[in-house]
PDB file of C-alpha atoms in Angstrom:
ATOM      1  CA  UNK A  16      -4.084 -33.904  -9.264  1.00 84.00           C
ATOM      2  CA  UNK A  17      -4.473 -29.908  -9.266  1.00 93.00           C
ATOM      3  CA  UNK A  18      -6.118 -27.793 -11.905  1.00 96.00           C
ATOM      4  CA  UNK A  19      -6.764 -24.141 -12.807  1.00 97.00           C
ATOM      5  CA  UNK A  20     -10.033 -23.610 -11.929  1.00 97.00           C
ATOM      6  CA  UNK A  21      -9.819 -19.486 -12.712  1.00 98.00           C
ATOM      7  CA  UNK A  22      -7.686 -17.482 -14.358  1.00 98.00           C
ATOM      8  CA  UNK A  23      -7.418 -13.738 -14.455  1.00 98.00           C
ATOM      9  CA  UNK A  24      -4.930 -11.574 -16.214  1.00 98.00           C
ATOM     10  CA  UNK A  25      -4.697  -7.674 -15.407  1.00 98.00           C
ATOM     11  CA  UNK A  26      -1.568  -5.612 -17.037  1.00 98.00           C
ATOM     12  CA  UNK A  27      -2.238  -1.688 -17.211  1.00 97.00           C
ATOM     13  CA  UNK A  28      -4.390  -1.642 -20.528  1.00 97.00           C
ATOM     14  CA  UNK A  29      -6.255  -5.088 -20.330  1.00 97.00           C
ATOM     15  CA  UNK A  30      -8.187  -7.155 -18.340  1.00 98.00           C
ATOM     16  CA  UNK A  31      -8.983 -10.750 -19.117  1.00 98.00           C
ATOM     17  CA  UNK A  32     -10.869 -13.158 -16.964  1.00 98.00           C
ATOM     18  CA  UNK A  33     -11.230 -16.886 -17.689  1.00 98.00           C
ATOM     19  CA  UNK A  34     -10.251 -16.045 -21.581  1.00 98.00           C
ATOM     20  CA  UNK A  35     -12.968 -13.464 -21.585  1.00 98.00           C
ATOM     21  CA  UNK A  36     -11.845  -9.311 -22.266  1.00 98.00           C
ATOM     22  CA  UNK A  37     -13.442  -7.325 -19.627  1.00 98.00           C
ATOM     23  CA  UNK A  38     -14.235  -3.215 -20.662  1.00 96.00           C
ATOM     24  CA  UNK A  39     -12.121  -1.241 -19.198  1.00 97.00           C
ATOM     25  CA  UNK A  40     -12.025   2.625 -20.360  1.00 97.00           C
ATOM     26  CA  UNK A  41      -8.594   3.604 -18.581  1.00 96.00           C
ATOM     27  CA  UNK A  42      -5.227   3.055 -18.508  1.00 94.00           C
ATOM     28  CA  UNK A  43      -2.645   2.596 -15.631  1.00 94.00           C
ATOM     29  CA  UNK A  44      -3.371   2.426 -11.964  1.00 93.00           C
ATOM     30  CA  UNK A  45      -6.859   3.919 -12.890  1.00 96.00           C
ATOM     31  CA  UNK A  46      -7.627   0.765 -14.749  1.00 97.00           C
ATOM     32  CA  UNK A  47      -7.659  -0.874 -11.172  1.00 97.00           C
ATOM     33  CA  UNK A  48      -9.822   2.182  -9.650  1.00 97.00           C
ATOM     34  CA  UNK A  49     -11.774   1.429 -12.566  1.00 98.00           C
ATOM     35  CA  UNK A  50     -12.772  -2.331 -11.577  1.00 98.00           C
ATOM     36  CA  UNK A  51     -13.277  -1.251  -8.082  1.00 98.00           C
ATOM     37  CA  UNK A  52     -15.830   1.382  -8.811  1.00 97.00           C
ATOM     38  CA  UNK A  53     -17.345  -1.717 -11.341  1.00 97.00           C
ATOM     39  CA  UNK A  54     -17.016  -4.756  -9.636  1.00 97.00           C
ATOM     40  CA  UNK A  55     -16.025  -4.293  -5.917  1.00 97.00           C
ATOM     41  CA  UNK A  56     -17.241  -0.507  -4.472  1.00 96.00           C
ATOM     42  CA  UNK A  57     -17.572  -1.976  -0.669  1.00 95.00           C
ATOM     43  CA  UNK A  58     -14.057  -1.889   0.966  1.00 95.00           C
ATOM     44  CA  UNK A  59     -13.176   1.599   1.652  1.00 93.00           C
ATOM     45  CA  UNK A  60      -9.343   0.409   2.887  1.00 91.00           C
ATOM     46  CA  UNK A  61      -8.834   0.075  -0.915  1.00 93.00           C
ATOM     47  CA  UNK A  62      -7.776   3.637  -1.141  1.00 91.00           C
ATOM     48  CA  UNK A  63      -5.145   3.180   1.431  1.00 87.00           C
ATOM     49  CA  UNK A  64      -3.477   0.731  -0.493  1.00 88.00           C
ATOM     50  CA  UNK A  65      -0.654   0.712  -2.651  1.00 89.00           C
ATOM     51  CA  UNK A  66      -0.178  -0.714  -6.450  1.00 92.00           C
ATOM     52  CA  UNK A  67       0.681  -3.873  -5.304  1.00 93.00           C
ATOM     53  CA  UNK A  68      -2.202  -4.411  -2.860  1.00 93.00           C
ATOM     54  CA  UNK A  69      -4.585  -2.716  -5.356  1.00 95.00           C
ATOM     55  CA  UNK A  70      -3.301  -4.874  -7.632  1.00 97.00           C
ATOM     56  CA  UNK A  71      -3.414  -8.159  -6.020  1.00 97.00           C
ATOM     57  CA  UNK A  72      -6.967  -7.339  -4.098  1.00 97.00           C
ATOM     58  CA  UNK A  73      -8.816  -6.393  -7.523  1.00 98.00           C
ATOM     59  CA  UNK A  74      -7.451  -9.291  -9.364  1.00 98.00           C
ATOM     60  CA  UNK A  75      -8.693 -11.891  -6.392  1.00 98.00           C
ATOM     61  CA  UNK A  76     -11.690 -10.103  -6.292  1.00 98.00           C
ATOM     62  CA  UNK A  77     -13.116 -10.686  -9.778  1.00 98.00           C
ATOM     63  CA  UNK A  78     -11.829 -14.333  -9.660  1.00 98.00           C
ATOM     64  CA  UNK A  79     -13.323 -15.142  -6.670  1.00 98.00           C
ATOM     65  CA  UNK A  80     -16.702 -13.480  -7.715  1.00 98.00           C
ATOM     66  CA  UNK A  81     -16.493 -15.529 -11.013  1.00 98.00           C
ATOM     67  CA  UNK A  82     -15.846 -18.491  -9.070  1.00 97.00           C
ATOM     68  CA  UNK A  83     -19.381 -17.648  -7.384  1.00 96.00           C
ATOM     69  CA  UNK A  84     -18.871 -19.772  -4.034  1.00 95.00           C
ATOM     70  CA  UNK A  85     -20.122 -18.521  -0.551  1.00 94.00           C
ATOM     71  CA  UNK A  86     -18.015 -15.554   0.640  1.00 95.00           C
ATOM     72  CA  UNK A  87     -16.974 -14.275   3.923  1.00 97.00           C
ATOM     73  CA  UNK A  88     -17.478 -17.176   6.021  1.00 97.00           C
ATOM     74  CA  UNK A  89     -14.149 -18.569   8.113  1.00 97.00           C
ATOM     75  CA  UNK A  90     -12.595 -20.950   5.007  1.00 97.00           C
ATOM     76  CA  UNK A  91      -9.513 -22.972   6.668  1.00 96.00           C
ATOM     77  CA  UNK A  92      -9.111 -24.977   2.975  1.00 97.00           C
ATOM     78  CA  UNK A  93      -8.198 -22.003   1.112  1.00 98.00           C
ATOM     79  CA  UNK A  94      -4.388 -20.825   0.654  1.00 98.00           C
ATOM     80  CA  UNK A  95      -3.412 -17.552  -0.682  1.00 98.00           C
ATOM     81  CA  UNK A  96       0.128 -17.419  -2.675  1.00 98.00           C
ATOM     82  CA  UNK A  97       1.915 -14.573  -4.376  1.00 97.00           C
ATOM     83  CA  UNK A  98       5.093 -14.210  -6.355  1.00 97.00           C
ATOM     84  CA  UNK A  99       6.745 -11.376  -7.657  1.00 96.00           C
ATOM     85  CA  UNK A 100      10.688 -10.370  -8.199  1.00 95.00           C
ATOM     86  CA  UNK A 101      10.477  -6.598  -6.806  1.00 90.00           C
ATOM     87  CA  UNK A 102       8.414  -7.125  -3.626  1.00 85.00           C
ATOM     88  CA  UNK A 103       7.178  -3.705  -2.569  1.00 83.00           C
ATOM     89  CA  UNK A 104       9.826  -1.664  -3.943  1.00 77.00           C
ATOM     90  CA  UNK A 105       8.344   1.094  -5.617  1.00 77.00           C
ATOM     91  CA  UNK A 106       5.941   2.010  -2.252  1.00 77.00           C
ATOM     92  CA  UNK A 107       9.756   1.579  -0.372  1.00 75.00           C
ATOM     93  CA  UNK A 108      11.027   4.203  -2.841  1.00 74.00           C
ATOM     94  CA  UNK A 109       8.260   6.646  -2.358  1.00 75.00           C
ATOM     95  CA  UNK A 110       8.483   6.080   1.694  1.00 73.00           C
ATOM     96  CA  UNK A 111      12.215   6.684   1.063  1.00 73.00           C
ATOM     97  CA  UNK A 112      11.513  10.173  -0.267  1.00 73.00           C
ATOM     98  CA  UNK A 113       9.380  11.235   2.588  1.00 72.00           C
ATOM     99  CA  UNK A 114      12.779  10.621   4.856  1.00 76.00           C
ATOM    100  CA  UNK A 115      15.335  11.500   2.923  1.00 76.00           C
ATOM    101  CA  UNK A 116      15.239  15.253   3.716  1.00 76.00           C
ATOM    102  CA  UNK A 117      17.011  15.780   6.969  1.00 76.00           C
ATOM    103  CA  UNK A 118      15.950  19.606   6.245  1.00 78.00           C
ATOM    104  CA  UNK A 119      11.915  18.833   6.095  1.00 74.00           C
ATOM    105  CA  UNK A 120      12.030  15.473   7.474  1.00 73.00           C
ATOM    106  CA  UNK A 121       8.069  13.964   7.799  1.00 70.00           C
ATOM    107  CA  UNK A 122       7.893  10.064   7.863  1.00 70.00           C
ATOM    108  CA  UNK A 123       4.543  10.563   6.648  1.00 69.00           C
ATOM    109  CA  UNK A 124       2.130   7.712   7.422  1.00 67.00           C
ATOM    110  CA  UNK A 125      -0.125   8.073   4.562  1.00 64.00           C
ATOM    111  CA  UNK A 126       2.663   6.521   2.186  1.00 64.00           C
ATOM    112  CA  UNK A 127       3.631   3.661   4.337  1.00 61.00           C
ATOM    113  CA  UNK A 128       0.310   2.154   5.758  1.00 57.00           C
ATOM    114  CA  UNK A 129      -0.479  -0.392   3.071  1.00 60.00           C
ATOM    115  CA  UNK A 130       2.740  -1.327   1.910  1.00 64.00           C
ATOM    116  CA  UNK A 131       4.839  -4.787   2.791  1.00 78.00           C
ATOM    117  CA  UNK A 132       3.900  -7.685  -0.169  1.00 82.00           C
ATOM    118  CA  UNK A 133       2.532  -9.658   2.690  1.00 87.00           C
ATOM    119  CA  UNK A 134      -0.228  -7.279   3.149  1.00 89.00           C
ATOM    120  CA  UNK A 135      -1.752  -8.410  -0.022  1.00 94.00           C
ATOM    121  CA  UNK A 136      -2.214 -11.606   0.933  1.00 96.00           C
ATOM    122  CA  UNK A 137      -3.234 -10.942   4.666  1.00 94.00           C
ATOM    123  CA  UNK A 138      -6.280  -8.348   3.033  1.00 94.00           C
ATOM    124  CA  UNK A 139      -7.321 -11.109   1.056  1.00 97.00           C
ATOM    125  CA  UNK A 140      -7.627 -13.408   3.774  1.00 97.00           C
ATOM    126  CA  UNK A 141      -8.707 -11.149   6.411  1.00 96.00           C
ATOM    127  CA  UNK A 142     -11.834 -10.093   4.083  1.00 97.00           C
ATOM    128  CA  UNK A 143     -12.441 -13.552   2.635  1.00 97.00           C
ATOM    129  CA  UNK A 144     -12.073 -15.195   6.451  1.00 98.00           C
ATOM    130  CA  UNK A 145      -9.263 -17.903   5.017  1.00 97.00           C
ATOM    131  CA  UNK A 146      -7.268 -18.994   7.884  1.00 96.00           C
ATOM    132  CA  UNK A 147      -5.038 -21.198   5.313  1.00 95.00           C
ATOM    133  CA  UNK A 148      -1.655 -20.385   4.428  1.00 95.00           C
ATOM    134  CA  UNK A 149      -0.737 -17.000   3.391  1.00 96.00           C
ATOM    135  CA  UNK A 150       2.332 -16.274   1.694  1.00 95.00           C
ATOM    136  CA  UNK A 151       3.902 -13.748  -0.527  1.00 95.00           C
ATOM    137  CA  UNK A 152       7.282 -14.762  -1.696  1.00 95.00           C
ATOM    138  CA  UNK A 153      10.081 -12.759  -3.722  1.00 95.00           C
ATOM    139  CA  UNK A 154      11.734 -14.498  -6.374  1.00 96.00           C
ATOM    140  CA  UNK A 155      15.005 -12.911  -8.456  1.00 95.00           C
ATOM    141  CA  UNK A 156      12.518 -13.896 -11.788  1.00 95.00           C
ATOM    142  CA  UNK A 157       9.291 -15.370 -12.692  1.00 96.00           C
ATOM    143  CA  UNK A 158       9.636 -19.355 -12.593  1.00 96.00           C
ATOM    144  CA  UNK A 159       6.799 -21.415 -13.200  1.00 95.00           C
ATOM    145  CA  UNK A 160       8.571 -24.740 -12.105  1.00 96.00           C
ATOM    146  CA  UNK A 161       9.187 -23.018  -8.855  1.00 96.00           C
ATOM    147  CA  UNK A 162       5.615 -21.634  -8.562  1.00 96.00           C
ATOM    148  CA  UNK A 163       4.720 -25.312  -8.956  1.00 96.00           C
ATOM    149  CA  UNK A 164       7.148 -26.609  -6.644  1.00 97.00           C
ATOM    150  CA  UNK A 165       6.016 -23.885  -3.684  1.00 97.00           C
ATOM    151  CA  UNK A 166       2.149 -25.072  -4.737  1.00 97.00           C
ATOM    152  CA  UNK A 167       2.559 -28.273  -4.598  1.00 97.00           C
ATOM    153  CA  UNK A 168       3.828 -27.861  -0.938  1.00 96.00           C
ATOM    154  CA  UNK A 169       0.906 -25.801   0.039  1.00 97.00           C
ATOM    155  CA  UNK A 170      -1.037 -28.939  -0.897  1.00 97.00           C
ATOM    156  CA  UNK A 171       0.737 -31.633   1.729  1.00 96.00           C
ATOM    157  CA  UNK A 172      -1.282 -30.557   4.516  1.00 93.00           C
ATOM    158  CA  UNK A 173      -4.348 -31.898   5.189  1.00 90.00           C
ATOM    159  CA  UNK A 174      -6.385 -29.066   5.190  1.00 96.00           C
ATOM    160  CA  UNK A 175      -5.729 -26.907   1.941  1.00 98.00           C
ATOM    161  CA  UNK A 176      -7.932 -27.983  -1.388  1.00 97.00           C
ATOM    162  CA  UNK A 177      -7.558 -24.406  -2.956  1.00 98.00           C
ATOM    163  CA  UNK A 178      -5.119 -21.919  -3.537  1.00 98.00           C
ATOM    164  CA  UNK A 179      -5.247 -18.156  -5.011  1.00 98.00           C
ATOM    165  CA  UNK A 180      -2.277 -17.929  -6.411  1.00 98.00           C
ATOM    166  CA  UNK A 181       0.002 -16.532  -8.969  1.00 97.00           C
ATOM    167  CA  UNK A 182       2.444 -13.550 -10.304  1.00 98.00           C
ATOM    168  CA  UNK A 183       1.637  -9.976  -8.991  1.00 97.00           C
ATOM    169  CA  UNK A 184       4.069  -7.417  -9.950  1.00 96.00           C
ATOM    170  CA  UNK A 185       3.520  -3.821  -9.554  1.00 94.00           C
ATOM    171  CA  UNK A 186       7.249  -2.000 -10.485  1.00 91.00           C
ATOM    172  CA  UNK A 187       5.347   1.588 -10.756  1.00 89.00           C
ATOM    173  CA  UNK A 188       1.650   3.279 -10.980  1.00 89.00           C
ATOM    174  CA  UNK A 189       2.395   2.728 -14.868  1.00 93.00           C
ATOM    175  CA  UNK A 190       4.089  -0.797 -15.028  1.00 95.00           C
ATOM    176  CA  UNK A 191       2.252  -3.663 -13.503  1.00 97.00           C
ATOM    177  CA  UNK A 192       0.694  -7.034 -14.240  1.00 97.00           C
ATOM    178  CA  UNK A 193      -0.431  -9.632 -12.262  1.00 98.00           C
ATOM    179  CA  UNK A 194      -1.253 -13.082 -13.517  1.00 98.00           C
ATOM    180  CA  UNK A 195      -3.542 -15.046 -10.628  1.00 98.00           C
ATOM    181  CA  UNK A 196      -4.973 -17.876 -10.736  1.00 98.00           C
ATOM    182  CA  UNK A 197      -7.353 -20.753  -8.200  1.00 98.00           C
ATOM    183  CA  UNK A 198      -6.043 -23.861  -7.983  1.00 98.00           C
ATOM    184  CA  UNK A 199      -7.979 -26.743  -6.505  1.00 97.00           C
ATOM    185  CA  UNK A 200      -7.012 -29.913  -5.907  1.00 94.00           C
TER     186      UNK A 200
END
């Protein structure tokens, strides 16, 4: 039997963890700047990131701070699964621009270092030491009997007894939410 152990919810004007409201003062991507600067301040590759990794890091942060278990020591029991429906689209699109210009062509690196959904879930695990199951996968809409489906396969090994996992979807700077969630069993 699996539970929700933690919940967090983070759209561009709210934050609410386990229930609770947190104080936020901004709006938008700064929200998530915001929270860093507040809750996290100690991972400098932050800024390289895009919305989605922002996004996704910030929202596993506070829930795993809330959950208040030993950190940064190699964790092989602990999955980490994402779901969204637009991948990493809108960092694509702004990559796109940078090329699109045969006249002032510049495939500039700065735009496409932190971009890929699977990067989420591989900065999570690389700076929480999980070696469990990482996985970010792309759905055409938001299905919570296939989120449960995909879970409850992450659970048939013999080694996972958590998962972070849950809806992260970052369309622009402006529209994103992300709905995450740890799941023991």
């Amino acid at each position: 039997m699996k539970k929700a152990v933690h919940k967090i919810t983070i759209t561009t004007t709210d934050v609410v963890l386990d229930g609770k409201p947190l104080d936020v003062t901004c709006s938008g991507s700064s929200i998530l700047t915001e929270l860093y600067r507040k809750y996290v301040n100690d991972y400098p590759k932050y800024f390289k990131m895009d919305i989605l990794c922002k996004l996704g890091f910030i929202a596993t942060e506070l829930l795993l701070q809330t959950e208040g278990k030993v950190r940064f020591e190699p964790c092989e029991n602990r999955a980490v699964v994402f779901f969204n429906r637009s991948s990493s689209l809108h960092a694509d699109k702004s990559f796109e621009s940078n090329i699109s210009n045969r006249g002032n062509f510049y495939p500039s690196p700065a735009v496409f270092v932190y971009t890929l959904p699977n990067i989420v879930t591989g900065e999570i695990a690389i700076r929480n030491k999980y070696y469990g199951e990482t996985n970010f996968i792309v759905i055409e809409k938001r299905d919570e009997d296939v989120f449960e489906n995909i879970i409850d396969g992450v659970f048939t090994d013999n080694m996972t007894t958590s998962v972070v996992t849950g809806w992260l979807e970052a369309e622009s700077e402006a529209e994103f939410n992300a709905e995450i969630y740890i799941i023991e069993k």
